[in-house]
Coordinates of C-alpha atoms and ligand atoms in Angstrom, one line a residue:
Chain A
X1 CA 0.0 0.0 0.0
X2 CA 1.1 3.5 -0.7
X3 CA 2.7 5.4 2.2
X4 CA 0.5 7.9 4.1
X5 CA 0.1 11.5 3.3
X6 CA 0.6 13.7 6.4
X7 CA -1.2 17.1 6.5
X8 CA -0.1 19.7 9.1
X9 CA -3.4 21.1 10.3
X10 CA -3.5 24.8 10.9
X11 CA -5.3 26.1 13.8
X12 CA -5.1 29.6 15.1
X13 CA -6.4 30.3 18.5
X14 CA -9.0 27.6 18.6
X15 CA -10.2 27.8 15.0
X16 CA -9.3 25.4 12.2
X17 CA -8.1 27.5 9.3
X18 CA -9.7 26.9 5.8
X19 CA -6.3 25.9 4.4
X20 CA -6.5 22.8 6.6
X21 CA -9.6 21.6 4.8
X22 CA -8.1 22.6 1.4
X23 CA -5.0 20.5 2.2
X24 CA -7.1 17.5 3.4
X25 CA -9.2 17.7 0.2
X26 CA -6.1 17.8 -1.9
X27 CA -4.6 14.8 0.0
X28 CA -7.9 12.9 -0.4
X29 CA -7.7 13.5 -4.2
X30 CA -4.2 12.1 -4.3
X31 CA -5.1 9.2 -2.1
X32 CA -8.0 8.5 -4.4
X33 CA -5.4 7.7 -7.1
X34 CA -2.9 5.9 -5.0
X35 CA -4.8 4.4 -2.1
X36 CA -2.7 6.1 0.5
X37 CA -4.1 6.8 3.9
X38 CA -4.5 10.5 4.8
X39 CA -3.3 11.6 8.2
X40 CA -3.5 15.0 9.9
X41 CA -1.3 16.4 12.6
X42 CA -2.8 18.9 15.1
X43 CA -0.6 20.8 17.5
X44 CA -1.3 22.5 20.8
X45 CA -2.7 21.9 24.3
X46 CA -6.2 23.2 23.4
X47 CA -6.5 21.2 20.2
X48 CA -8.4 18.2 21.5
X49 CA -11.9 19.4 20.6
X50 CA -10.7 20.4 17.1
X51 CA -9.9 16.8 16.1
X52 CA -13.6 16.1 15.5
X53 CA -13.6 18.6 12.6
X54 CA -10.9 16.7 10.7
X55 CA -13.1 13.8 9.6
X56 CA -11.6 13.9 6.2
X57 CA -8.5 12.3 7.6
X58 CA -8.2 8.6 8.3
X59 CA -6.4 9.4 11.5
X60 CA -5.5 12.5 13.4
X61 CA -2.2 12.7 15.4
X62 CA -2.3 15.1 18.3
X63 CA 0.7 16.6 20.0
X64 CA -0.7 18.6 22.9
X65 CA 2.5 19.7 24.5
X66 CA 2.1 23.3 25.7
X67 CA 5.4 24.3 24.1
X68 CA 3.6 24.0 20.8
X69 CA 0.9 26.5 21.7
X70 CA 3.1 29.3 20.4
X71 CA 3.5 29.6 16.7
X72 CA 7.2 28.9 16.5
X73 CA 8.3 27.2 13.2
X74 CA 11.2 25.2 14.6
X75 CA 9.1 23.7 17.4
X76 CA 6.3 22.8 14.9
X77 CA 8.9 21.2 12.6
X78 CA 10.2 19.0 15.5
X79 CA 6.7 17.6 16.1
X80 CA 6.1 17.2 12.4
X81 CA 9.3 15.2 12.0
X82 CA 8.5 12.9 14.9
X83 CA 5.1 12.1 13.5
X84 CA 6.2 11.9 9.9
X85 CA 8.8 9.3 10.9
X86 CA 6.4 7.4 13.2
X87 CA 3.7 7.2 10.5
X88 CA 6.3 6.6 7.7
X89 CA 4.7 9.4 5.8
X90 CA 7.0 10.5 3.0
X91 CA 4.6 13.1 1.6
X92 CA 3.8 16.1 3.8
X93 CA 1.5 19.0 3.1
X94 CA 2.0 22.3 4.8
X95 CA 0.1 25.6 4.2
X96 CA 1.7 28.4 2.3
X97 CA 0.6 30.9 5.0
X98 CA 2.3 33.4 7.2
X99 CA 1.7 31.2 10.3
X100 CA 3.4 28.1 8.7
X101 CA 6.1 29.9 6.8
X102 CA 9.5 28.5 7.5
X103 CA 8.3 25.1 8.8
X104 CA 8.8 23.4 5.4
X105 CA 12.5 24.4 4.9
X106 CA 13.4 23.4 8.5
X107 CA 11.7 20.0 8.0
X108 CA 13.4 19.7 4.6
X109 CA 16.8 20.4 6.1
X110 CA 16.3 17.9 8.9
X111 CA 14.8 15.1 6.7
X112 CA 16.5 15.6 3.4
X113 CA 13.1 15.6 1.7
X114 CA 12.7 17.9 -1.3
X115 CA 10.3 20.8 -0.8
X116 CA 7.9 22.4 -3.4
X117 CA 6.6 25.8 -2.5
X118 CA 3.7 27.9 -3.9
X119 CA 1.8 24.8 -5.1
X120 CA -1.6 25.4 -6.8
X121 CA -2.4 22.0 -8.4
X122 CA -1.4 18.3 -8.0
X123 CA -1.6 15.3 -10.2
X124 CA -0.5 11.7 -10.0
X125 CA 1.7 10.4 -12.8
X126 CA 2.6 6.8 -12.3
X127 CA 4.7 6.6 -9.1
X128 CA 5.3 10.4 -9.1
X129 CA 3.4 13.4 -7.8
X130 CA 3.5 16.4 -10.2
X131 CA 3.1 19.7 -8.4
X132 CA 2.2 22.9 -10.3
X133 CA 3.5 26.0 -8.6
X134 CA 3.0 29.6 -9.3
X135 CA 6.2 31.7 -9.6
X136 CA 7.0 35.4 -10.2
X137 CA 3.8 36.7 -8.7
X138 CA 1.7 34.4 -10.9
X139 CA 3.3 35.2 -14.2
X140 CA 5.0 31.8 -14.7
X141 CA 3.9 28.2 -13.7
X142 CA 6.3 25.4 -12.9
X143 CA 5.7 21.7 -13.0
X144 CA 7.9 19.8 -10.5
X145 CA 8.0 16.1 -10.1
X146 CA 8.3 14.3 -6.8
X147 CA 9.5 10.7 -7.6
X148 CA 8.0 8.0 -5.4
X149 CA 5.7 10.6 -3.9
X150 CA 8.4 11.8 -1.5
X151 CA 8.5 15.4 -0.5
X152 CA 7.1 18.3 1.3
X153 CA 4.6 20.4 -0.5
X154 CA 3.5 23.9 0.6
X155 CA -0.1 24.4 -0.7
X156 CA -1.3 27.8 -1.7
X157 CA -4.5 29.1 0.1
X158 CA -7.5 29.2 -2.1
X159 CA -6.2 26.9 -4.7
X160 CA -7.9 23.7 -3.6
X161 CA -11.6 23.4 -2.7
X162 CA -12.1 23.3 1.1
X163 CA -15.4 21.4 0.7
X164 CA -13.5 18.3 -0.4
X165 CA -11.6 18.3 2.9
X166 CA -14.5 18.5 5.3
X167 CA -15.8 15.3 6.8
X168 CA -18.1 14.8 9.8
X169 CA -17.3 11.3 10.8
X170 CA -15.1 11.5 13.9
X171 CA -11.6 10.4 12.9
X172 CA -9.4 8.1 14.9
X173 CA -7.1 10.1 17.2
X174 CA -3.7 9.1 18.3
X175 CA -1.9 11.2 21.0
X176 CA 1.8 11.4 20.5
X177 CA 3.7 12.0 23.7
X178 CA 6.5 14.3 22.8
X179 CA 8.6 16.7 24.8
X180 CA 9.6 19.6 22.7
X181 CA 12.4 21.7 24.1
X182 CA 11.3 25.3 24.8
X183 CA 12.3 27.0 21.5
X184 CA 14.9 29.6 21.3
X185 CA 12.3 31.9 19.7
X186 CA 10.1 32.9 22.6
X187 CA 6.5 33.9 21.9
X188 CA 5.4 36.9 24.0
X189 CA 2.0 38.1 22.9
X190 CA -0.3 38.9 20.0
X191 CA -0.8 42.5 19.0
X192 CA -4.2 43.2 17.7
X193 CA -4.4 45.3 14.5
X194 CA -5.1 48.9 15.2
X195 CA -8.7 49.5 14.2
X196 CA -8.6 52.0 11.5
X197 CA -11.1 54.8 10.9
X198 CA -12.9 52.5 8.3
X199 CA -13.5 48.8 8.4
X200 CA -12.7 47.8 4.8
X201 CA -14.2 44.3 5.3
X202 CA -17.6 45.9 5.6
X203 CA -17.6 48.1 2.5
X204 CA -19.8 47.4 -0.5
X205 CA -17.4 49.3 -2.8
X206 CA -13.6 49.3 -2.5
X207 CA -11.1 51.2 -4.6
X208 CA -7.9 49.3 -4.3
X209 CA -4.6 50.9 -5.3
X210 CA -1.3 49.3 -6.1
X211 CA 2.3 50.3 -6.9
X212 CA 1.0 51.5 -10.3
X213 CA -0.6 54.5 -8.5
X214 CA 3.0 55.8 -8.2
X215 CA 2.7 58.6 -5.7
X216 CA 1.0 59.4 -2.4
X217 CA -0.7 62.3 -4.1
X218 CA -2.3 60.0 -6.6
X219 CA -3.8 57.9 -3.7
X220 CA -5.9 61.1 -3.1
X221 CA -7.5 60.6 -6.5
X222 CA -8.6 57.1 -5.5
X223 CA -9.8 58.5 -2.2
X224 CA -12.0 61.0 -4.1
X225 CA -13.5 58.2 -6.2
X226 CA -14.2 56.1 -3.2
X227 CA -16.0 59.0 -1.6
X228 CA -18.0 59.6 -4.6
X229 CA -19.0 55.9 -4.7
X230 CA -19.7 55.8 -0.9
X231 CA -16.9 53.3 -0.4
X232 CA -13.3 53.3 0.9
X233 CA -9.8 53.1 -0.4
X234 CA -7.6 50.1 0.3
X235 CA -4.3 48.9 -1.1
X236 CA -1.7 46.3 -1.9
X237 CA 1.3 45.8 0.2
X238 CA 3.8 48.1 -1.5
X239 CA 1.5 51.1 -1.0
X240 CA 1.2 50.3 2.7
X241 CA 4.9 49.7 3.0
X242 CA 5.5 53.1 1.6
X243 CA 3.4 54.5 4.4
X244 CA 0.9 56.1 1.9
X245 CA -2.1 54.4 3.7
X246 CA -2.3 52.8 7.2
X247 CA -2.0 49.1 7.8
X248 CA -5.7 48.8 8.4
X249 CA -6.2 49.3 4.6
X250 CA -4.0 46.4 3.5
X251 CA -5.7 43.7 1.6
X252 CA -4.2 40.2 1.1
X253 CA -2.3 37.5 2.8
X254 CA -0.9 39.6 5.6
X255 CA -3.7 42.1 5.5
X256 CA -7.5 41.7 5.4
X257 CA -9.7 39.6 3.2
X258 CA -12.5 41.6 1.7
X259 CA -15.7 40.8 -0.1
X260 CA -17.3 43.9 -1.5
X261 CA -19.9 44.0 -4.2
X262 CA -17.4 45.8 -6.4
X263 CA -13.6 45.9 -6.1
X264 CA -11.9 48.4 -8.4
X265 CA -8.2 47.6 -8.7
X266 CA -6.0 50.4 -10.0
X267 CA -2.4 49.5 -10.8
X268 CA -2.5 46.2 -8.9
X269 CA -0.7 43.3 -10.7
X270 CA -2.8 40.6 -9.0
X271 CA 0.0 38.7 -7.2
X272 CA -1.3 35.6 -5.4
X273 CA -0.8 37.2 -2.0
X274 CA -3.1 40.1 -3.0
X275 CA -5.5 37.8 -4.9
X276 CA -6.0 35.8 -1.7
X277 CA -7.7 38.8 -0.1
X278 CA -10.0 39.8 -2.9
X279 CA -11.1 36.5 -4.5
X280 CA -14.4 36.6 -2.8
X281 CA -15.4 40.0 -4.2
X282 CA -18.6 39.8 -6.2
X283 CA -17.3 41.9 -9.0
X284 CA -13.7 42.8 -9.7
X285 CA -12.8 45.6 -12.2
X286 CA -9.1 45.9 -12.9
X287 CA -7.3 48.8 -14.6
X288 CA -3.7 48.1 -15.5
X289 CA -1.3 49.3 -18.2
X290 CA 0.0 45.8 -18.7
X291 CA -2.3 43.6 -20.8
X292 CA -0.6 40.5 -19.4
X293 CA -1.0 41.4 -15.7
X294 CA -2.3 38.3 -13.8
X295 CA -5.1 40.3 -12.3
X296 CA -6.9 40.1 -15.7
X297 CA -7.1 36.3 -15.4
X298 CA -9.3 36.5 -12.4
X299 CA -11.1 39.9 -12.6
X300 CA -14.6 40.1 -14.1
X301 CA -13.9 43.3 -16.0
X302 CA -10.6 44.7 -17.1
X303 CA -9.2 47.7 -19.0
X304 CA -5.7 48.1 -20.3
X305 CA -5.2 51.8 -19.4
X306 CA -3.3 54.3 -17.3
X307 CA -5.0 54.5 -13.9
X308 CA -4.0 58.2 -13.7
X309 CA -5.9 58.9 -16.9
X310 CA -9.0 56.9 -16.1
X311 CA -9.4 58.1 -12.5
X312 CA -10.1 61.8 -13.0
X313 CA -12.6 61.1 -15.8
X314 CA -14.3 58.4 -13.7
X315 CA -14.6 60.6 -10.7
X316 CA -16.3 63.2 -12.9
X317 CA -18.7 60.7 -14.4
X318 CA -19.6 59.2 -11.1
X319 CA -20.2 62.6 -9.5
X320 CA -22.4 63.5 -12.5
X321 CA -24.5 60.3 -12.1
X322 CA -24.9 60.9 -8.4
X323 CA -26.0 64.4 -9.1
Chain B
X1 CA 25.6 44.4 16.5
X2 CA 27.2 42.4 13.7
X3 CA 24.6 42.8 11.0
X4 CA 24.6 40.8 7.8
X5 CA 22.1 41.4 5.0
X6 CA 21.8 38.8 2.3
X7 CA 20.6 40.3 -1.0
X8 CA 19.1 38.2 -3.8
X9 CA 18.5 39.3 -7.4
X10 CA 15.2 38.4 -9.0
X11 CA 13.8 39.0 -12.5
X12 CA 11.9 42.3 -12.7
X13 CA 8.3 41.3 -13.4
X14 CA 7.6 44.7 -14.9
X15 CA 9.2 43.2 -18.0
X16 CA 7.5 40.3 -19.8
X17 CA 8.9 37.0 -18.7
X18 CA 9.4 34.3 -21.3
X19 CA 10.4 30.7 -21.1
X20 CA 13.7 29.7 -22.8
X21 CA 13.8 27.0 -25.5
X22 CA 14.8 24.3 -22.9
X23 CA 11.4 24.8 -21.3
X24 CA 13.0 24.8 -17.9
X25 CA 14.4 28.3 -17.4
X26 CA 13.6 31.9 -18.2
X27 CA 14.7 33.4 -21.4
X28 CA 17.4 35.8 -20.3
X29 CA 17.6 37.9 -23.4
X30 CA 15.3 40.6 -22.3
X31 CA 15.4 39.8 -18.6
X32 CA 16.2 42.6 -16.2
X33 CA 17.2 41.9 -12.7
X34 CA 16.5 43.8 -9.5
X35 CA 17.0 43.1 -5.8
X36 CA 14.1 41.2 -4.3
X37 CA 11.6 43.6 -2.6
X38 CA 11.7 42.1 0.9
X39 CA 15.6 42.1 0.8
X40 CA 15.5 45.9 0.5
X41 CA 13.4 45.9 3.6
X42 CA 15.9 43.6 5.3
X43 CA 18.6 46.1 4.5
X44 CA 16.6 49.0 5.8
X45 CA 15.9 47.2 9.1
X46 CA 19.6 46.5 9.4
X47 CA 20.5 50.2 8.8
X48 CA 17.9 51.3 11.4
X49 CA 19.3 48.8 14.0
X50 CA 22.9 50.1 13.3
X51 CA 21.7 53.7 13.8
X52 CA 20.1 52.8 17.1
X53 CA 22.5 50.4 18.6
X54 CA 25.8 50.7 16.7
X55 CA 27.7 48.0 15.0
X56 CA 28.4 47.2 11.3
X57 CA 26.2 46.3 8.4
X58 CA 27.7 43.9 5.8
X59 CA 25.8 43.2 2.7
X60 CA 26.4 39.9 1.0
X61 CA 25.2 38.6 -2.4
X62 CA 26.0 35.8 -4.8
X63 CA 27.1 36.5 -8.3
X64 CA 24.2 37.6 -10.5
X65 CA 23.4 40.0 -13.3
X66 CA 23.3 43.7 -12.1
X67 CA 24.2 42.7 -8.6
X68 CA 27.2 45.1 -8.3
X69 CA 24.9 48.1 -8.7
X70 CA 22.7 46.7 -5.9
X71 CA 25.7 46.3 -3.6
X72 CA 27.0 49.8 -4.4
X73 CA 23.6 51.1 -3.7
X74 CA 23.6 49.4 -0.3
X75 CA 27.0 51.0 0.5
X76 CA 25.6 54.4 -0.5
X77 CA 22.7 53.8 1.8
X78 CA 25.0 53.3 4.7
X79 CA 26.2 49.7 4.7
X80 CA 29.8 49.3 5.8
X81 CA 31.0 46.5 3.7
X82 CA 29.9 44.7 0.5
X83 CA 30.9 41.2 -0.2
X84 CA 30.1 39.1 -3.3
X85 CA 30.4 35.4 -3.3
X86 CA 31.6 34.1 -6.7
X87 CA 29.0 31.3 -6.9
X88 CA 26.4 32.0 -9.5
X89 CA 23.0 32.6 -7.9
X90 CA 20.8 32.2 -10.9
X91 CA 21.3 28.5 -11.1
X92 CA 20.7 27.8 -7.4
X93 CA 17.6 26.9 -5.4
X94 CA 17.1 28.2 -1.9
X95 CA 18.5 25.1 -0.3
X96 CA 21.7 25.2 -2.3
X97 CA 22.1 28.9 -1.8
X98 CA 21.7 28.3 2.0
X99 CA 24.6 25.8 1.8
X100 CA 26.8 28.4 0.1
X101 CA 25.9 31.0 2.8
X102 CA 26.4 28.4 5.5
X103 CA 29.9 27.8 4.3
X104 CA 30.5 31.5 4.2
X105 CA 29.4 31.9 7.8
X106 CA 31.2 28.8 9.1
X107 CA 34.5 29.8 7.7
X108 CA 35.5 32.7 5.6
X109 CA 34.9 36.3 6.5
X110 CA 31.4 35.7 8.0
X111 CA 32.4 34.4 11.4
X112 CA 29.3 34.2 13.6
X113 CA 29.8 36.0 17.0
X114 CA 27.3 36.4 19.9
X115 CA 26.4 39.7 18.3
X116 CA 25.6 38.4 14.8
X117 CA 22.2 39.0 13.3
X118 CA 21.6 37.7 9.7
X119 CA 18.8 39.3 7.9
X120 CA 17.4 38.2 4.5
X121 CA 14.1 38.9 2.7
X122 CA 11.3 36.7 4.1
X123 CA 10.5 35.2 0.7
X124 CA 11.3 35.8 -2.9
X125 CA 8.9 35.5 -5.9
X126 CA 10.9 32.6 -7.2
X127 CA 11.4 30.6 -4.0
X128 CA 10.3 27.4 -5.5
X129 CA 12.1 25.5 -2.7
X130 CA 11.0 27.7 0.1
X131 CA 12.7 30.4 2.2
X132 CA 16.5 30.9 2.2
X133 CA 16.5 32.4 5.8
X134 CA 14.8 29.2 7.2
X135 CA 17.2 26.8 5.4
X136 CA 20.2 28.9 6.5
X137 CA 19.1 29.2 10.1
X138 CA 18.5 25.4 10.4
X139 CA 21.8 24.6 8.7
X140 CA 23.7 26.9 11.0
X141 CA 21.7 25.8 14.1
X142 CA 20.5 29.3 14.8
X143 CA 17.0 30.5 15.8
X144 CA 14.8 31.7 12.9
X145 CA 11.6 33.7 12.4
X146 CA 10.1 34.9 9.1
X147 CA 7.5 37.4 7.9
X148 CA 9.2 39.9 10.3
X149 CA 8.0 43.5 10.2
X150 CA 9.9 45.1 13.1
X151 CA 13.1 44.4 15.0
X152 CA 14.1 46.1 18.2
X153 CA 16.8 45.4 20.8
X154 CA 16.2 45.4 24.5
X155 CA 18.4 43.9 27.3
X156 CA 20.6 42.2 24.9
X157 CA 17.7 40.3 23.2
X158 CA 15.8 41.0 20.1
X159 CA 12.1 41.9 20.2
X160 CA 10.7 40.8 16.9
X161 CA 7.3 41.3 15.4
X162 CA 5.9 38.8 12.9
X163 CA 2.9 39.3 10.7
X164 CA 0.0 36.9 10.8
X165 CA -3.2 37.2 8.8
X166 CA -5.7 40.0 9.0
X167 CA -3.2 42.6 10.4
X168 CA -2.6 40.5 13.5
X169 CA 1.0 40.6 14.7
X170 CA 2.9 38.4 17.1
X171 CA 5.7 39.6 19.4
X172 CA 8.7 37.3 20.0
X173 CA 11.9 37.4 22.0
X174 CA 15.0 36.0 20.3
X175 CA 18.5 35.8 21.6
X176 CA 21.6 36.5 19.3
X177 CA 23.0 35.1 17.1
X178 CA 19.9 34.6 14.9
X179 CA 18.5 34.6 11.4
X180 CA 15.4 36.6 10.4
X181 CA 13.4 36.7 7.3
X182 CA 12.2 40.3 6.9
X183 CA 8.9 41.1 5.2
X184 CA 8.9 44.8 5.7
X185 CA 11.1 47.2 7.7
X186 CA 9.6 49.4 10.3
X187 CA 10.0 52.3 7.9
X188 CA 9.9 52.4 4.1
X189 CA 13.3 51.7 2.5
X190 CA 15.4 54.9 2.2
X191 CA 16.0 56.5 -1.1
X192 CA 19.5 57.3 -2.3
X193 CA 20.2 59.6 -5.2
X194 CA 22.0 58.1 -8.2
X195 CA 24.8 60.6 -7.9
X196 CA 25.6 59.3 -4.5
X197 CA 25.7 55.7 -5.8
X198 CA 28.0 56.9 -8.6
X199 CA 30.3 58.5 -6.1
X200 CA 30.4 55.3 -4.0
X201 CA 31.2 53.3 -7.1
X202 CA 34.4 55.4 -7.5
X203 CA 35.5 55.4 -3.8
X204 CA 34.4 52.0 -2.4
X205 CA 34.9 48.5 -3.6
X206 CA 33.1 45.2 -3.5
X207 CA 35.2 42.4 -2.0
X208 CA 34.9 39.1 -3.7
X209 CA 34.9 35.9 -1.7
X210 CA 35.2 32.3 -2.8
X211 CA 33.3 29.7 -0.8
X212 CA 34.3 26.1 -0.9
X213 CA 31.0 24.6 -1.9
X214 CA 31.7 23.3 -5.4
X215 CA 28.5 22.0 -6.9
X216 CA 25.7 22.2 -4.4
X217 CA 22.8 19.9 -4.9
X218 CA 19.6 21.1 -6.6
X219 CA 16.9 19.0 -4.9
X220 CA 14.0 19.5 -7.2
X221 CA 13.2 17.8 -10.5
X222 CA 11.8 20.6 -12.5
X223 CA 9.8 19.3 -15.4
X224 CA 8.9 22.5 -17.2
X225 CA 8.2 26.2 -16.9
X226 CA 5.4 27.8 -18.8
X227 CA 3.0 30.7 -18.9
X228 CA 0.0 29.6 -16.9
X229 CA -3.1 28.7 -18.9
X230 CA -5.7 31.3 -18.1
X231 CA -8.8 29.9 -16.6
X232 CA -11.2 32.8 -17.1
X233 CA -10.3 36.1 -18.5
X234 CA -11.8 39.4 -17.7
X235 CA -14.3 41.0 -20.1
X236 CA -12.2 43.7 -21.5
X237 CA -13.4 47.3 -21.6
X238 CA -11.8 49.0 -24.6
X239 CA -11.4 52.5 -25.8
X240 CA -10.0 55.9 -24.7
X241 CA -9.8 56.6 -21.0
X242 CA -13.0 58.5 -21.4
X243 CA -14.8 55.6 -23.0
X244 CA -13.4 53.1 -20.4
X245 CA -14.6 55.4 -17.6
X246 CA -18.0 55.4 -19.2
X247 CA -18.1 51.6 -19.4
X248 CA -17.0 51.3 -15.8
X249 CA -19.9 53.5 -14.8
X250 CA -22.2 51.2 -16.7
X251 CA -20.8 48.2 -14.8
X252 CA -21.2 50.0 -11.5
X253 CA -24.8 50.8 -12.4
X254 CA -25.4 47.1 -13.3
X255 CA -24.0 46.1 -9.9
X256 CA -26.4 48.4 -8.2
X257 CA -23.7 50.8 -7.0
X258 CA -24.8 53.8 -9.0
Ligands
FAD1 C1 4.5 36.5 3.1 C2 4.0 37.5 2.1 C3 2.8 38.2 2.5 C4 2.3 39.2 1.6 N1 1.2 39.8 1.9 C5 0.6 40.7 1.1 C6 -0.6 41.3 1.3 O1 -1.2 41.1 2.4 N2 -1.1 42.1 0.4 C7 -0.5 42.4 -0.8 O2 -1.1 43.1 -1.6 N3 0.7 41.8 -1.1 C8 1.3 41.0 -0.2 N4 2.5 40.4 -0.5 C9 3.2 41.0 -1.6 C10 2.8 40.4 -3.0 O3 3.6 39.3 -3.2 C11 3.1 41.4 -4.1 O4 4.4 41.9 -4.1 C12 2.2 42.7 -4.1 O5 0.8 42.3 -3.9 C13 2.3 43.5 -5.3 O6 1.6 44.7 -5.2 P1 1.2 45.5 -6.5 O7 0.3 44.7 -7.4 O8 0.7 46.8 -6.0 O9 2.6 45.8 -7.2 P2 3.3 45.3 -8.5 O10 3.2 43.8 -8.5 O11 4.6 46.0 -8.7 O12 2.3 45.7 -9.6 C14 2.1 47.1 -10.0 C15 1.1 47.0 -11.3 O13 0.8 48.3 -11.6 C16 0.8 48.4 -13.0 N5 0.9 49.8 -13.4 C17 2.1 50.5 -13.4 N6 1.8 51.8 -13.8 C18 0.4 51.9 -14.0 C19 -0.5 52.9 -14.3 N7 0.0 54.2 -14.5 N8 -1.8 52.6 -14.5 C20 -2.2 51.3 -14.3 N9 -1.4 50.3 -13.9 C21 -0.1 50.6 -13.8 C22 1.8 47.5 -13.5 O14 1.6 47.0 -14.8 C23 1.8 46.3 -12.5 O15 0.9 45.3 -12.9 C24 3.0 39.5 0.4 C25 4.1 38.8 0.0 C26 4.6 37.8 0.9 C27 5.9 37.0 0.5

C-alpha cells in the first residue's frame, strides 16, 4: 500500500483555518489515485476538541505539548518530523501561509526531503506526484516532479476546494507524547491590529490601489473616487509599506480579506498574495497598463489603461451620475 | 551588532517573462534583474538597527546580473562592507544557496559571533524550494523567524514582530545570534540619489569571496516552466480613458452601486 500523506493542520487560537480543509481535500484527491491513507497532525494543548472537525483524515495525530501552543516554526517542525517518521509518511502537506512559513524548509533540512513551494495543483503520474507551482507573482507556472511521492509540498491558500476536505465522521485520534524543548524563539504576545477609521471588510465598494498608482498624491484621487461611490480606499502591500495608507487598509495574505460588491483595482498586478484577499469579491474591475497582468485572469472586467488617466474622468462621471 | 544582510537578485516582473527553449528556465535575453523587494526591507531594518545600537552592516550577495549596482547602492545607503560570493546565484535553489551561505558563515569572513544577526528577505517571488532564511538558520543551528515586520533590541535580546493574517502581529523574543526573514522594515526603505551611488562606485569597492562549496545539490526535479493557462479572462473594456470610464460607470450601475 502507498505510504501515508501527512497534513499539518493549521489552527489559530481555537479555529481550524480553511487551508487545513483545502489540504485535506487535496490529500484525499491524491489518495483516491494511490490508495494512500491520509493523516493529519494537530498541535497545541487546546487542540483536542478540534480533532472532531478533521473527519476527512483517516487518523489525526495530536501533540498537545504546551510548548507547541506558540506559533514557532522550529518547534512545529520538531513535532512534524517525529510524527512523519512514526507514521512513515514521505509526503507532507503544509500551508503556504504566514503562520506556517519556515516550517517546510526546516523540516526539509532535517529530513532531506525535497520541498515544493507555492503549489496550486497536484496530479499523480505513475509513481510520481507532479506539483504545479506559481512563480513570479503568478506570471510563470512550474511543474515539479516528486518521484516516489516523496516530498514536502506547501499548498497555496484558495487553490484547492475546502469542501473536499470537510468530513463529519469523527476520525481516529492518536496522541503522540512528545517533549519539545522550549524553543529559542520565545513567543510573548499577540498585538491586535489597530482598528482604522474605516473597516474595509464591511464596505460594499472598495477602490484598491497598487504600486501602479506611483505617488502618495495619486492615492488622493482614489480616495476621491471612493468617496463619490460611498466606499473606501484600500491597497496592496507596496502602497502600505511606503506609508501612503495605514495598515488597516492592507488587503491580502498579511492584510485583510474583503468581499465587497465591487472591487476596483488600479495599478495592482494581481499577485497571489493580494488575490487571496480579494477573491471573494462579487465583481472585480481591474485597470492596469500591462495587458498581461495576472489580475486580468481573475477579474470580471478589465481595462488596459493608465490609472491616472482613467481616475479623473471616472470621478467626474460618477459625480455627474450621483448628481 | 554584527549585522549581515543577504541580497538576492530576481527578475523584474515589470518586463515580460518568457520561457527559454529548454522549457526549464527563463529566457534571459530581455530579462532585467532587480533586488528582491523584501531584501530591500531587510537592508533598511539593518541600517535602522545600526543607527540605534551601533555595529556594522555587511551586505552579501551571490554572483548575479546587475548585482554590483545593488551592492554599491547598499553601500551608498550606509552599509559598511559589501561582499560578493563568486558562486552563480541564478542556477541555485534556496536550499543550495543556503549551503553556500552556511559555508560563508562557518569559515571565511562571515564568522558568527554572539552579536551576529543575519537578515534576509522573508521570501522571494521565485522561492520554489522555500525560504532561504529558514534553510540557512537550520543549517547553522540558529533561531529563525520569518514574515518579520519590526526588530528592536532590549536587554541584549531582540524583540521581533511577525505578521500573521488579518493585520494581527505576534511579538517574539529571540537571543543572538539569529537569522530573520524580513517582510517589511519598520519604515519604508530609504532612497539614495543616483549621484551618491556613482560616487560610492568610485570610492568604495566590492570584496569578492570564494566559498568552498563546489557544486551544491539542486533537490528538485523541474519538469517544465510555462505561462499559466488562463482559466477565465476578464471581459475587457476597450477605448479611450473617457470611453473606459463610461463603461466602468455602466458596470457600477449594473452592480447596483450607481
Ligand atoms: C509572506 C507575504 C505576504 C504578503 N502579503 C501581502 C498582502 O497582504 N497584500 C498584498 O497586496 N501583497 C502581499 N504580499 C506581496 C505580494 O507578493 C506582491 O508583491 C504585491 O501584492 C504586489 O503589489 P502591486 O500589485 O501593487 O505591485 P506590482 O506587482 O509591482 O504591480 C504594479 C502594477 O501596476 C501596473 N501599473 C504601473 N503603472 C500603472 C499605471 N499608470 N496605471 C495602471 N497600472 C499601472 C503594472 O503593470 C503592475 O501590474 C505578500 C508577500 C509575501 C511574500
